[in-house]
CSV table of C-alpha atoms in Angstrom, one decimal:
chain,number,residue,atom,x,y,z
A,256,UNK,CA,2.4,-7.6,-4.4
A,257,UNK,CA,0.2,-5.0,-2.1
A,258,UNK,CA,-0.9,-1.8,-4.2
A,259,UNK,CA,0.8,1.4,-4.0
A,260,UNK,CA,-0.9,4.0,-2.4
A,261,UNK,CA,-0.9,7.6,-3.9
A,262,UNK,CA,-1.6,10.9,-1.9
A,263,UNK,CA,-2.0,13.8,-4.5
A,264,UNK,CA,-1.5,17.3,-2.9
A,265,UNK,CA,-3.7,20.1,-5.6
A,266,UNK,CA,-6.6,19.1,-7.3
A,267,UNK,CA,-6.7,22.0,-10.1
A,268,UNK,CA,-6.1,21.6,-13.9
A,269,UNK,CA,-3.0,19.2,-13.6
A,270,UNK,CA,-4.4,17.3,-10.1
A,271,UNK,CA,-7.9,16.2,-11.8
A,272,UNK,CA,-5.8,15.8,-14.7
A,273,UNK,CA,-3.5,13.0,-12.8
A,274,UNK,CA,-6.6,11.7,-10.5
A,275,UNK,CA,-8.6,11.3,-13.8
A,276,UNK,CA,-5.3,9.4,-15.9
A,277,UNK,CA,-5.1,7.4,-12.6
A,278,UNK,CA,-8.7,6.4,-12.8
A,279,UNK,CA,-9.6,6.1,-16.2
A,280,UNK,CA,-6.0,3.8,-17.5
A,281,UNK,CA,-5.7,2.0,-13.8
A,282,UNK,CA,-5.7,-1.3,-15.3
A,283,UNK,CA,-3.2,-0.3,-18.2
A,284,UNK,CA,-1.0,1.4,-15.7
A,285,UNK,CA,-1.2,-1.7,-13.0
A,286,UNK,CA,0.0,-3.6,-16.0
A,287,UNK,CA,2.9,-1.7,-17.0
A,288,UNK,CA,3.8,-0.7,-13.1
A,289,UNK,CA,3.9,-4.7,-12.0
A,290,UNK,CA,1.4,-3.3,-9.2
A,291,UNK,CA,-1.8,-1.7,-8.8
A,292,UNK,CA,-2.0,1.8,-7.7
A,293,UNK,CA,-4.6,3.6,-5.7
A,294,UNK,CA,-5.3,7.0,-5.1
A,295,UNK,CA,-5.7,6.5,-1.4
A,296,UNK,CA,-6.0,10.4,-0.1
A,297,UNK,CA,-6.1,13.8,-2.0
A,298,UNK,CA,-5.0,17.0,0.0
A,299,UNK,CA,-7.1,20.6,-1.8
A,300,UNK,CA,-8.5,23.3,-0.5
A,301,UNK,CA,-11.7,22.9,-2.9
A,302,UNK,CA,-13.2,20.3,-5.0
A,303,UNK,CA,-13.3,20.4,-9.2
A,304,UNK,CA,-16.0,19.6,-10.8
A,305,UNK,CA,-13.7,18.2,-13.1
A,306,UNK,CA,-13.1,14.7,-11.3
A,307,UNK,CA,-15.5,12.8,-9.1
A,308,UNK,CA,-13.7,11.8,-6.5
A,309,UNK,CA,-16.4,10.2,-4.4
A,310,UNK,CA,-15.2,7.2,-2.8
A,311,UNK,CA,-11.8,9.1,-2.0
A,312,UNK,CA,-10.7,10.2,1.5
A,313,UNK,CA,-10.3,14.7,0.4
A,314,UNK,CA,-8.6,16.6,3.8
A,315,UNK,CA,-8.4,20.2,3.4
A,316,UNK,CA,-5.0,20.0,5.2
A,317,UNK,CA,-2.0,19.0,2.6
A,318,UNK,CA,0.5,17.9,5.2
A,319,UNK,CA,-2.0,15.4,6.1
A,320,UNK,CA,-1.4,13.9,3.3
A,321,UNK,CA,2.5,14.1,3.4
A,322,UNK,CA,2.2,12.6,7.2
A,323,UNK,CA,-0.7,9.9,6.4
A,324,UNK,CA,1.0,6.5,6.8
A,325,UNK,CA,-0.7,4.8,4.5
A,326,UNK,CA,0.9,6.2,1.5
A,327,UNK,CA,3.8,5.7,-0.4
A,328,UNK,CA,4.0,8.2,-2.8
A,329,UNK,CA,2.8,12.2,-2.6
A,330,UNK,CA,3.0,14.1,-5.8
A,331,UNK,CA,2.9,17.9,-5.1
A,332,UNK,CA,0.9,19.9,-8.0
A,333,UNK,CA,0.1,22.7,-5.7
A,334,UNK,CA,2.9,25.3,-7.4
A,335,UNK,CA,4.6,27.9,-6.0
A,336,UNK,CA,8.2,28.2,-3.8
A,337,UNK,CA,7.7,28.3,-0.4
A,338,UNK,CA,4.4,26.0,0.9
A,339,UNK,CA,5.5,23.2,-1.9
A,340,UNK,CA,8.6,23.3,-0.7
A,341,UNK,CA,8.0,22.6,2.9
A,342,UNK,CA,5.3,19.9,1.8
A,343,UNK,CA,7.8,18.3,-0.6
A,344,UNK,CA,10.1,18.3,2.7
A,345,UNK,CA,7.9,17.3,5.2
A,346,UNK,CA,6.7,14.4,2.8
A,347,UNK,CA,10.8,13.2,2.2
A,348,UNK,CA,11.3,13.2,6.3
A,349,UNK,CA,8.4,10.9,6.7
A,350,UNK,CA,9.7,8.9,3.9
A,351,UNK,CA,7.3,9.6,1.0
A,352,UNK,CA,8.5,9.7,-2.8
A,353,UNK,CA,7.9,12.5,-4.7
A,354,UNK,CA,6.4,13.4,-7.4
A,355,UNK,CA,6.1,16.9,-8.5
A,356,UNK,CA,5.2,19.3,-11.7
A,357,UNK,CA,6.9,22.2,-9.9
A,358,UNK,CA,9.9,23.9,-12.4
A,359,UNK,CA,10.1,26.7,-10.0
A,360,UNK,CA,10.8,24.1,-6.9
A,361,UNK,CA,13.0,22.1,-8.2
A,362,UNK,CA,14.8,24.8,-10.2
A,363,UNK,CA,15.1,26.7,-7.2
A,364,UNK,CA,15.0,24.9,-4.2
A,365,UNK,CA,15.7,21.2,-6.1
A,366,UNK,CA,19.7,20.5,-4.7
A,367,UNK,CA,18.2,20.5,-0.9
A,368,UNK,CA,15.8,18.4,-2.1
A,369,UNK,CA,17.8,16.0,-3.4
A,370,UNK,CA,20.1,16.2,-0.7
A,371,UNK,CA,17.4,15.2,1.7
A,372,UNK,CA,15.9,12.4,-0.4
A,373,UNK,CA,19.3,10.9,-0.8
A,374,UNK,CA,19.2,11.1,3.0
A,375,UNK,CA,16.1,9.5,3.8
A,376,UNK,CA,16.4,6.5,1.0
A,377,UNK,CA,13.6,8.0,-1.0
A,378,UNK,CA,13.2,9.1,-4.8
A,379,UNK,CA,11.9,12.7,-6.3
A,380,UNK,CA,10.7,12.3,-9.7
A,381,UNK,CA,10.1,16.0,-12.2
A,382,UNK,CA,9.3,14.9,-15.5
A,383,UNK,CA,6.1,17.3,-15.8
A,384,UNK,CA,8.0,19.8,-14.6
A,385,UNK,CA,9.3,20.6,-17.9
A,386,UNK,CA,7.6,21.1,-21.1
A,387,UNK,CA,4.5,19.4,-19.9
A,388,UNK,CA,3.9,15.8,-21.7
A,389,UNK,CA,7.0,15.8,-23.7
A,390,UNK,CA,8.8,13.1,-22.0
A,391,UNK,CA,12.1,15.5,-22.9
A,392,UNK,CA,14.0,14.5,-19.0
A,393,UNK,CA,13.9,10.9,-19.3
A,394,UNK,CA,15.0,11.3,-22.7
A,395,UNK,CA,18.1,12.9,-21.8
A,396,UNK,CA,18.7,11.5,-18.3
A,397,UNK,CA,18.5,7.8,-20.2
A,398,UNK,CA,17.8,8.2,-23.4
A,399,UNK,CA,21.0,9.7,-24.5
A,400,UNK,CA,23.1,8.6,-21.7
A,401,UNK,CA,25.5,7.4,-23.8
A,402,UNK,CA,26.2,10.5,-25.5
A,403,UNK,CA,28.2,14.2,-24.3
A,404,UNK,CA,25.7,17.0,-24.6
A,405,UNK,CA,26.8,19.8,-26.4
A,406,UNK,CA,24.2,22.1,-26.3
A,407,UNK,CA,20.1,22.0,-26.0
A,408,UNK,CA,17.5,24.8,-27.2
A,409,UNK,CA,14.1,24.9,-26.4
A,410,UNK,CA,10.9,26.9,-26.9
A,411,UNK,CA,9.1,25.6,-23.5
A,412,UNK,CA,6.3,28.4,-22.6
A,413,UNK,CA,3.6,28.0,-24.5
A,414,UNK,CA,2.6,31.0,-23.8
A,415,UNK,CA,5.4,33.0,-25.8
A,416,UNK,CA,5.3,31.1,-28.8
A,417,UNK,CA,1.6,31.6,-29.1
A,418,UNK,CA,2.3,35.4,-29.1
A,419,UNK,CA,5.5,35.9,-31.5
A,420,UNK,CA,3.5,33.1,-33.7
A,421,UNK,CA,0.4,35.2,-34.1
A,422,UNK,CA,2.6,38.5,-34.7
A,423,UNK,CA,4.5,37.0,-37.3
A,424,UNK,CA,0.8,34.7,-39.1
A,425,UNK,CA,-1.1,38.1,-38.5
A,426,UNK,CA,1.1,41.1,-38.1
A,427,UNK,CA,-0.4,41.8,-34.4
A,428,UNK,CA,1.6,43.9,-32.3
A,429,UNK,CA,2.5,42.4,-28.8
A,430,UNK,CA,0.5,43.9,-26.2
A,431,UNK,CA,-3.1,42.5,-28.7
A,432,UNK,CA,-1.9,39.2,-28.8
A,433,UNK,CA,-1.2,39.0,-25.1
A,434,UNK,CA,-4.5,39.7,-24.1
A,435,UNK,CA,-5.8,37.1,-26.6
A,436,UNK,CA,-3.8,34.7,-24.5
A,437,UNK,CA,-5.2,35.9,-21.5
A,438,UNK,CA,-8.9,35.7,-22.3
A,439,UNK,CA,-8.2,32.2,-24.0
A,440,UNK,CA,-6.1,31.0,-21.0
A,441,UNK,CA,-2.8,30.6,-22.3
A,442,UNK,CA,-1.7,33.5,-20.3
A,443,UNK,CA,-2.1,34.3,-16.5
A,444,UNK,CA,-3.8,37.7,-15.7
A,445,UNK,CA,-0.1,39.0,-14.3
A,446,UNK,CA,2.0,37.1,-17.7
A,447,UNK,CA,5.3,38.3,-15.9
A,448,UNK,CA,6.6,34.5,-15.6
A,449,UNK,CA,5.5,33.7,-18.8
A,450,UNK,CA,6.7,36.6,-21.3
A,451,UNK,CA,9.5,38.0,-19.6
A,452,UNK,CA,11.5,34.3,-19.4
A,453,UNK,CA,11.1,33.3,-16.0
A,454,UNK,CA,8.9,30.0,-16.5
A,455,UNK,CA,11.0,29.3,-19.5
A,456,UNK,CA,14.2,29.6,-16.9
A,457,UNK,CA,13.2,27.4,-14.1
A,458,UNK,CA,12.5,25.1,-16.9
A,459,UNK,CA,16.1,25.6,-18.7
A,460,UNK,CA,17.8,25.1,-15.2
A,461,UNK,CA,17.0,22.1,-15.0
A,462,UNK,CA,17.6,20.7,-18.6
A,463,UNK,CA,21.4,22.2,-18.3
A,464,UNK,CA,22.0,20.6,-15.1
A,465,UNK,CA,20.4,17.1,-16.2
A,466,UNK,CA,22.2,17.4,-19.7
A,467,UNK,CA,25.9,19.1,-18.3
A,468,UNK,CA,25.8,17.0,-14.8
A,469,UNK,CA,25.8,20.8,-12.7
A,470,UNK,CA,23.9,21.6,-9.7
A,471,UNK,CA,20.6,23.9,-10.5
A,472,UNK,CA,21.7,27.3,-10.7
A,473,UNK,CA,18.5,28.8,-11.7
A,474,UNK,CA,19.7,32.5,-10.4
A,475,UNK,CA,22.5,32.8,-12.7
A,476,UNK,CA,20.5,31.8,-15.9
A,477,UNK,CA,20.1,35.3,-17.6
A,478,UNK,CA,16.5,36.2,-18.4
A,479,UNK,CA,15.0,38.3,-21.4
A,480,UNK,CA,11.1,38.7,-22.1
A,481,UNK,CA,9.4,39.4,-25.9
A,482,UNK,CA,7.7,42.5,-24.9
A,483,UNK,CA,9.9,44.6,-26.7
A,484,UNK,CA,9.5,42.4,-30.0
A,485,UNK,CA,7.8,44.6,-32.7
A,486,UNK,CA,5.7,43.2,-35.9
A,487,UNK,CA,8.8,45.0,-37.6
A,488,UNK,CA,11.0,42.8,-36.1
A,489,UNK,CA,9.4,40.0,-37.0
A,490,UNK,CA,8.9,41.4,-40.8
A,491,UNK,CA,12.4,42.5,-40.9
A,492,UNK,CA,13.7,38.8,-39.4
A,493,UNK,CA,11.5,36.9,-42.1
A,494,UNK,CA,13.3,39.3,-45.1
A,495,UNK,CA,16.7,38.3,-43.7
A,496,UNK,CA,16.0,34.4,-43.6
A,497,UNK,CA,14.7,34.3,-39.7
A,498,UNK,CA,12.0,33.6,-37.7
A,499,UNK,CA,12.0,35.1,-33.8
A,500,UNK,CA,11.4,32.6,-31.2
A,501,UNK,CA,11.7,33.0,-27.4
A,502,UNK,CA,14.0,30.4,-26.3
A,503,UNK,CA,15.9,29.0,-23.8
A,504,UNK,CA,20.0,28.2,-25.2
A,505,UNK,CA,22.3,26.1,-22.4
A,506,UNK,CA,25.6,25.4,-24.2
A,507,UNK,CA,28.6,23.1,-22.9
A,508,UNK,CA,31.9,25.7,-23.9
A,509,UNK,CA,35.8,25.6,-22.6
A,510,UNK,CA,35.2,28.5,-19.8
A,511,UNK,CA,31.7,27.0,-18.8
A,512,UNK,CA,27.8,26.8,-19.4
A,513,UNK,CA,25.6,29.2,-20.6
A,514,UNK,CA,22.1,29.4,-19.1
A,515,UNK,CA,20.3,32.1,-21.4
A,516,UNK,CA,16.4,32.7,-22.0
A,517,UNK,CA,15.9,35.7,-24.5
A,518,UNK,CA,14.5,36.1,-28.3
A,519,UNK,CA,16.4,34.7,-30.7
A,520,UNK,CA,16.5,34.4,-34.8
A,521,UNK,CA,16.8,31.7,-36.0
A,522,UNK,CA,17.1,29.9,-39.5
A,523,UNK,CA,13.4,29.6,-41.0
A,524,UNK,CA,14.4,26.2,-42.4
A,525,UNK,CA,15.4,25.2,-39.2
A,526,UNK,CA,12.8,22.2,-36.7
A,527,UNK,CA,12.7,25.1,-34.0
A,528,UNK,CA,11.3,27.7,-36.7
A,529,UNK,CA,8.1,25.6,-37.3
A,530,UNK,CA,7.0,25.0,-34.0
A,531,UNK,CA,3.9,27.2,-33.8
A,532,UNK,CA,1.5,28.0,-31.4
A,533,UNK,CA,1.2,26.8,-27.9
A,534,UNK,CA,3.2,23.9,-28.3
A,535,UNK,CA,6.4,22.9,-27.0
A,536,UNK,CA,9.9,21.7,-28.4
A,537,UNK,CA,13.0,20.9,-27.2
A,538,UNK,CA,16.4,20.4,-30.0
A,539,UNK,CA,19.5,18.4,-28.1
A,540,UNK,CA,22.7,18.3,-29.6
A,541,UNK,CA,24.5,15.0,-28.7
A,542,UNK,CA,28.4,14.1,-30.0
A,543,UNK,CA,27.4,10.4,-30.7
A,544,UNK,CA,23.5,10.8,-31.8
A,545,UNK,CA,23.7,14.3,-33.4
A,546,UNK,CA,20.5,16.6,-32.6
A,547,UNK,CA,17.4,15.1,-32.0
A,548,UNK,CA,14.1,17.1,-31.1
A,549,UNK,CA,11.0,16.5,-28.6
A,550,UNK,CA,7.6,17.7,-29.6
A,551,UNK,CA,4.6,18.3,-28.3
A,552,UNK,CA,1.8,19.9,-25.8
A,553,UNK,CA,3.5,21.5,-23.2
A,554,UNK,CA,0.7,22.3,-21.1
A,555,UNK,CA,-2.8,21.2,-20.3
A,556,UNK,CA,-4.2,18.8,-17.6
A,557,UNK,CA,-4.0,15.3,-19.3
A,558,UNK,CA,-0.8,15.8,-21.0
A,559,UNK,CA,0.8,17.0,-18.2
A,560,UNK,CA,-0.4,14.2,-16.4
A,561,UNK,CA,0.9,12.0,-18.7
A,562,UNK,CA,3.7,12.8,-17.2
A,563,UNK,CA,3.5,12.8,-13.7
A,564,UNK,CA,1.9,9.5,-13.6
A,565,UNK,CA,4.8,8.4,-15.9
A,566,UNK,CA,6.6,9.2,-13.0
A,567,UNK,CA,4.4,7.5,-10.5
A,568,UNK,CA,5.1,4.7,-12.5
A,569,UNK,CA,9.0,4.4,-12.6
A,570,UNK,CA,8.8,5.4,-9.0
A,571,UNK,CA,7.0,2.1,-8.3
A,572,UNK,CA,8.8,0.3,-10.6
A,573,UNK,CA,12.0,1.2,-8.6
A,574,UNK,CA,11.1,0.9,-4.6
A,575,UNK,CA,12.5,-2.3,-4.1
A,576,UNK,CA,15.9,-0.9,-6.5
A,577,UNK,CA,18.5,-0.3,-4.3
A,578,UNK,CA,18.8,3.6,-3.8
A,579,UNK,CA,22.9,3.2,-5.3
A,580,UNK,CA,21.2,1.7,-8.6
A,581,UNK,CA,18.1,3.9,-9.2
A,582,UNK,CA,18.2,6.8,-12.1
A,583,UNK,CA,20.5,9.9,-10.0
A,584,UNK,CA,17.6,12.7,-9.7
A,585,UNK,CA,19.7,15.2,-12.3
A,586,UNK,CA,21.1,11.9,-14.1
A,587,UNK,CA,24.8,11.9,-13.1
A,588,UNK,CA,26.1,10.5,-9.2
A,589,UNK,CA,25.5,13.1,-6.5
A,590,UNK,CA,29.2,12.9,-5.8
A,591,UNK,CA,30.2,13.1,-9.8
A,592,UNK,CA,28.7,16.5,-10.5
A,593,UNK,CA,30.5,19.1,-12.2
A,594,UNK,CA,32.1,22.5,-11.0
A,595,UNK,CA,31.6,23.6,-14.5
A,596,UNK,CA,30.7,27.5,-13.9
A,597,UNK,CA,27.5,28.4,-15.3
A,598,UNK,CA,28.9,32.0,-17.7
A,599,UNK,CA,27.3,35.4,-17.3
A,600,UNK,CA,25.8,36.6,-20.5
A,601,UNK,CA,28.8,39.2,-21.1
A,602,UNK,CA,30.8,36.2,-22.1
A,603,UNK,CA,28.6,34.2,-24.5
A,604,UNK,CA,28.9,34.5,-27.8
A,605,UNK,CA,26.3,34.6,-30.6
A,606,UNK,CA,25.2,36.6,-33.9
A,607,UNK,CA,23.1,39.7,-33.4
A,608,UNK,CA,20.1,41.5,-35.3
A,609,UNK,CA,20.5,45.0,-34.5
A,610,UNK,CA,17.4,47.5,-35.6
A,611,UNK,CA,18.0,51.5,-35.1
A,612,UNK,CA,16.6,54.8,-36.1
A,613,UNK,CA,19.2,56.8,-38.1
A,614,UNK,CA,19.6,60.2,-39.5
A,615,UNK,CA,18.8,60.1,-43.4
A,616,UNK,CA,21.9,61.4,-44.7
A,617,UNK,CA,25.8,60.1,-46.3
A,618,UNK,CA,28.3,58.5,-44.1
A,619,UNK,CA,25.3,57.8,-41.3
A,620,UNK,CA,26.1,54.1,-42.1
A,621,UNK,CA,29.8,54.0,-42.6
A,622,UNK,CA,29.8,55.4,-39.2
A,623,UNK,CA,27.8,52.7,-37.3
A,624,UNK,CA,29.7,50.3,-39.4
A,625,UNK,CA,33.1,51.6,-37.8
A,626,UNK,CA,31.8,51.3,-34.1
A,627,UNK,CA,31.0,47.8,-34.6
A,628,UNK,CA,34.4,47.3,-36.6
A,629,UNK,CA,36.2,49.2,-33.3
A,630,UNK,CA,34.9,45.9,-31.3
A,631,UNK,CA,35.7,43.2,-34.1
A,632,UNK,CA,32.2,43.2,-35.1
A,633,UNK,CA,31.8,41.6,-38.4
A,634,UNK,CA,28.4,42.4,-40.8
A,635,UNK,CA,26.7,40.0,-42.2
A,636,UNK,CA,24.1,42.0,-44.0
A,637,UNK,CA,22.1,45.5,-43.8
A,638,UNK,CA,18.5,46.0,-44.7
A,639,UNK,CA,17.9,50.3,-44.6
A,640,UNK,CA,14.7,50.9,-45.7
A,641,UNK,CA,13.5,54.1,-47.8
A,642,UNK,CA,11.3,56.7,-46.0
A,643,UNK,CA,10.3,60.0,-46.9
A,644,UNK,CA,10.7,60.5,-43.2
A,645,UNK,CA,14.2,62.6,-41.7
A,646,UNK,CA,14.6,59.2,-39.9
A,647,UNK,CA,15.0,55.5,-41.2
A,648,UNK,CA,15.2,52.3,-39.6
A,649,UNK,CA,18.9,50.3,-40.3
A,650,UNK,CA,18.6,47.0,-39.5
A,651,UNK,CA,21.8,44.8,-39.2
A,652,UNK,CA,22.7,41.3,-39.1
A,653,UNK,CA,26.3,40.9,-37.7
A,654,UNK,CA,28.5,37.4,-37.2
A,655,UNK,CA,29.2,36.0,-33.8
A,656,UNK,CA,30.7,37.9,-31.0
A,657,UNK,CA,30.7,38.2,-27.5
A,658,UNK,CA,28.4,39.7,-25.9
A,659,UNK,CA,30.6,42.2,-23.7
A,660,UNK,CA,31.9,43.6,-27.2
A,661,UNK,CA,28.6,43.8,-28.1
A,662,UNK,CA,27.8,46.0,-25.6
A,663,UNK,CA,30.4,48.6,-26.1
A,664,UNK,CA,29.2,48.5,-29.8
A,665,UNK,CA,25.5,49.3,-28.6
A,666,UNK,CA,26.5,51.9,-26.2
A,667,UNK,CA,29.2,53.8,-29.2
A,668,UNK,CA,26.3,53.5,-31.7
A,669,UNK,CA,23.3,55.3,-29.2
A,670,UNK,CA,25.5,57.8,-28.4
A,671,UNK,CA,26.1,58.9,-32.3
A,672,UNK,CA,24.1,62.0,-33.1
A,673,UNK,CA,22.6,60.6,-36.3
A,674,UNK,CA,21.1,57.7,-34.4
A,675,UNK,CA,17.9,58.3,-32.2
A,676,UNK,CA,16.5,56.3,-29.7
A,677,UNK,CA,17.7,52.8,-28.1
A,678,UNK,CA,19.1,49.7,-30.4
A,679,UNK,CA,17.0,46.7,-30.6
A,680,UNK,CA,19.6,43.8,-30.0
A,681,UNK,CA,18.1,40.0,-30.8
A,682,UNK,CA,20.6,37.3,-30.4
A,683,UNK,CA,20.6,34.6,-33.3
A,684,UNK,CA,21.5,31.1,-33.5
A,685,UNK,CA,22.6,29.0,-36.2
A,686,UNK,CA,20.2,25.5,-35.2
């Protein structure tokens, strides 16, 4: 059969990452594939030193790529919203698969897309899109096909857990660790995306809708950063039983799903608790296969690539499929997706660590203890440590409640006298 040609769009960390996978495994990949596969055309706006791509037509122009003829198969790994998008579009109406590492495209603009690749008879593939080289989509989309997903957690930025796991290894406050991860690279010069939950969002979206069968809905996922996570915290967290991670929680329930990226205790014994560092994990809860979790780098040119040529692959493997019989792009039929509405985070429901500065004197705690019991809020334990100071910190570790009564409690308790300053509220989770 004639090769496949590819057309890759970006040649930064992931594009020489994919160009050099292509290169360097070409005959293992030809082998697996059924056909051979040939960068035929890369689309940058500059060259890395990092791949030698001599021998390989480079235009400056992108769309050229998308509108070239020859090839079969762009894969976008330019980033961003509004230029990938239009790319990824212009390369679907002249009949091109896709591949893409974009969350934020397909979180945001990824039901369009679909819509016009079911159109034109072509296939968009987004494996690297989440969690890097953990094969974590094809896992659910076929892997566990078979089963109803309850519920999936996942600590996908890298960037996050490298900070909350050096505060809690070092006792490093947030803002030193953060510019660690900038000058080592983990962290972009403006970390907004990273530790304040949007990359760990786009990436959620599209795990609930592959997992629940619901169309991306990345702007009602409810977002929640770690810059307000103190090395107290973390101590405090660690002397109840907990470690803080900053994850992203999608949970099938009667009313709906919720789509929720914040930090979150969670059991020290628990698989989540021990993933450290930069890398990536992702814990699914299935009713026939129970929970079963997906490890590994999240980030980084070659393991990312792993993935998107993974997904060159399956795409070649599959253009003579007919389009009724290929993998569905967010694994259930177009026409069989669910209505399910995704729940704002007033009516989820977990457990809460509460930490507060109180007045150091009787009945102080009796009285916070009655504003959580006015909203049904049960205690499941209090740490108040002793001070010689007028003020001491109360921490509190309630059962599970929704968040709305929550709220009210929060609000009751900062406007007590005895207590000073705002309430720290981290959800927990029983994993």
């Amino acid at each position: 059969m004639k090769p496949v040609k590819v057309g890759i769009c970006g040649l930064g960390t992931v594009g020489s990452g994919t160009f050099n996978v292509l290169h360097r495994n070409a005959e293992e990949i030809s082998r697996r594939a059924g056909r051979r596969i040939i960068v035929e055309q890369i689309g940058a706006r500059r060259d890395n030193p990092n791949c030698n791509t001599k021998g390989t037509q480079v235009t400056r122009d992108i769309f050229d790529v998308a509108k070239n003829p020859e090839i079969d198969i762009v894969v976008e790994l330019i980033g961003g919203y509004d230029v990938a998008r239009e790319l990824v579009m212009t390369a679907i109406e002249n009949g091109k698969h896709v591949v893409t590492a974009n969350k934020a495209l397909i979180a945001v603009h990824g039901n369009e897309i679909f819509e016009a690749a079911q159109k034109h008879n072509v296939m968009v593939a987004f494996e690297a899109a989440v969690a890097g080289g953990i094969p974590v989509i094809k896992a659910i989309r076929e892997g566990l096909s078979a089963n109803r997903i309850n519920w999936l957690a996942g600590i996908i930025n890298g960037t996050g857990n490298f900070i909350l796991t050096e505060m809690r290894e070092k006792g490093r406050d947030f803002a030193d660790v953060l510019a660690e991860a900038q000058a080592l690279g983990y962290a972009e010069a403006d970390p907004t995306f990273d530790v304040e939950g949007i990359d760990a969002a786009h990436k959620l979206t599209i795990l609930s809708s592959i997992a629940f069968g619901i169309p991306l809905q990345f702007d009602k996922a409810f977002t929640e950063g770690i810059s307000k996570v103190t090395p107290e915290d973390v101590t405090y967290a660690e002397e109840l039983g907990y470690r803080i991670k900053h994850l992203g929680v999608s949970r099938r329930t009667e009313e709906g799903v919720e789509l929720r990226v914040h930090p979150t205790l969670i059991p020290e014994a628990a698989l989540l608790a021990n993933v450290n560092g930069v890398m990536n994990a992702v814990l699914v809860d299935g009713d026939a296969v129970g929970q079963t979790m997906y490890y590994g780098a999240g980030a980084g040119a070659e393991p990312t690539a792993s993935a998107v040529v993974a997904d060159v692959v399956d795409v070649v493997r599959t253009l003579t499929a007919d389009r009724d019989n290929r993998v569905p792009h967010l694994a259930f039929q177009p026409s069989s997706l669910s209505d399910a509405p995704v729940l704002p985070i007033e009516q989820t429901e977990t457990a809460y660590y509460l930490r507060m500065q109180a007045q150091e004197q009787p009945g102080v705690l009796a009285t916070i203890a009655q504003q959580l019991g006015d909203q049904g809020i049960n205690i499941e334990a209090i740490i108040q440590k002793e001070t010689s100071e007028e003020q001491v910190p109360v921490i509190i570790l309630t059962q599970r409640v929704q968040e709305g009564k929550m709220n009210a409690a929060i609000a009751a308790i900062e406007a007590l006298d005895a207590v000073h300053g705002q309430v720290t509220r981290i959800r927990v989770e029983q994993l």
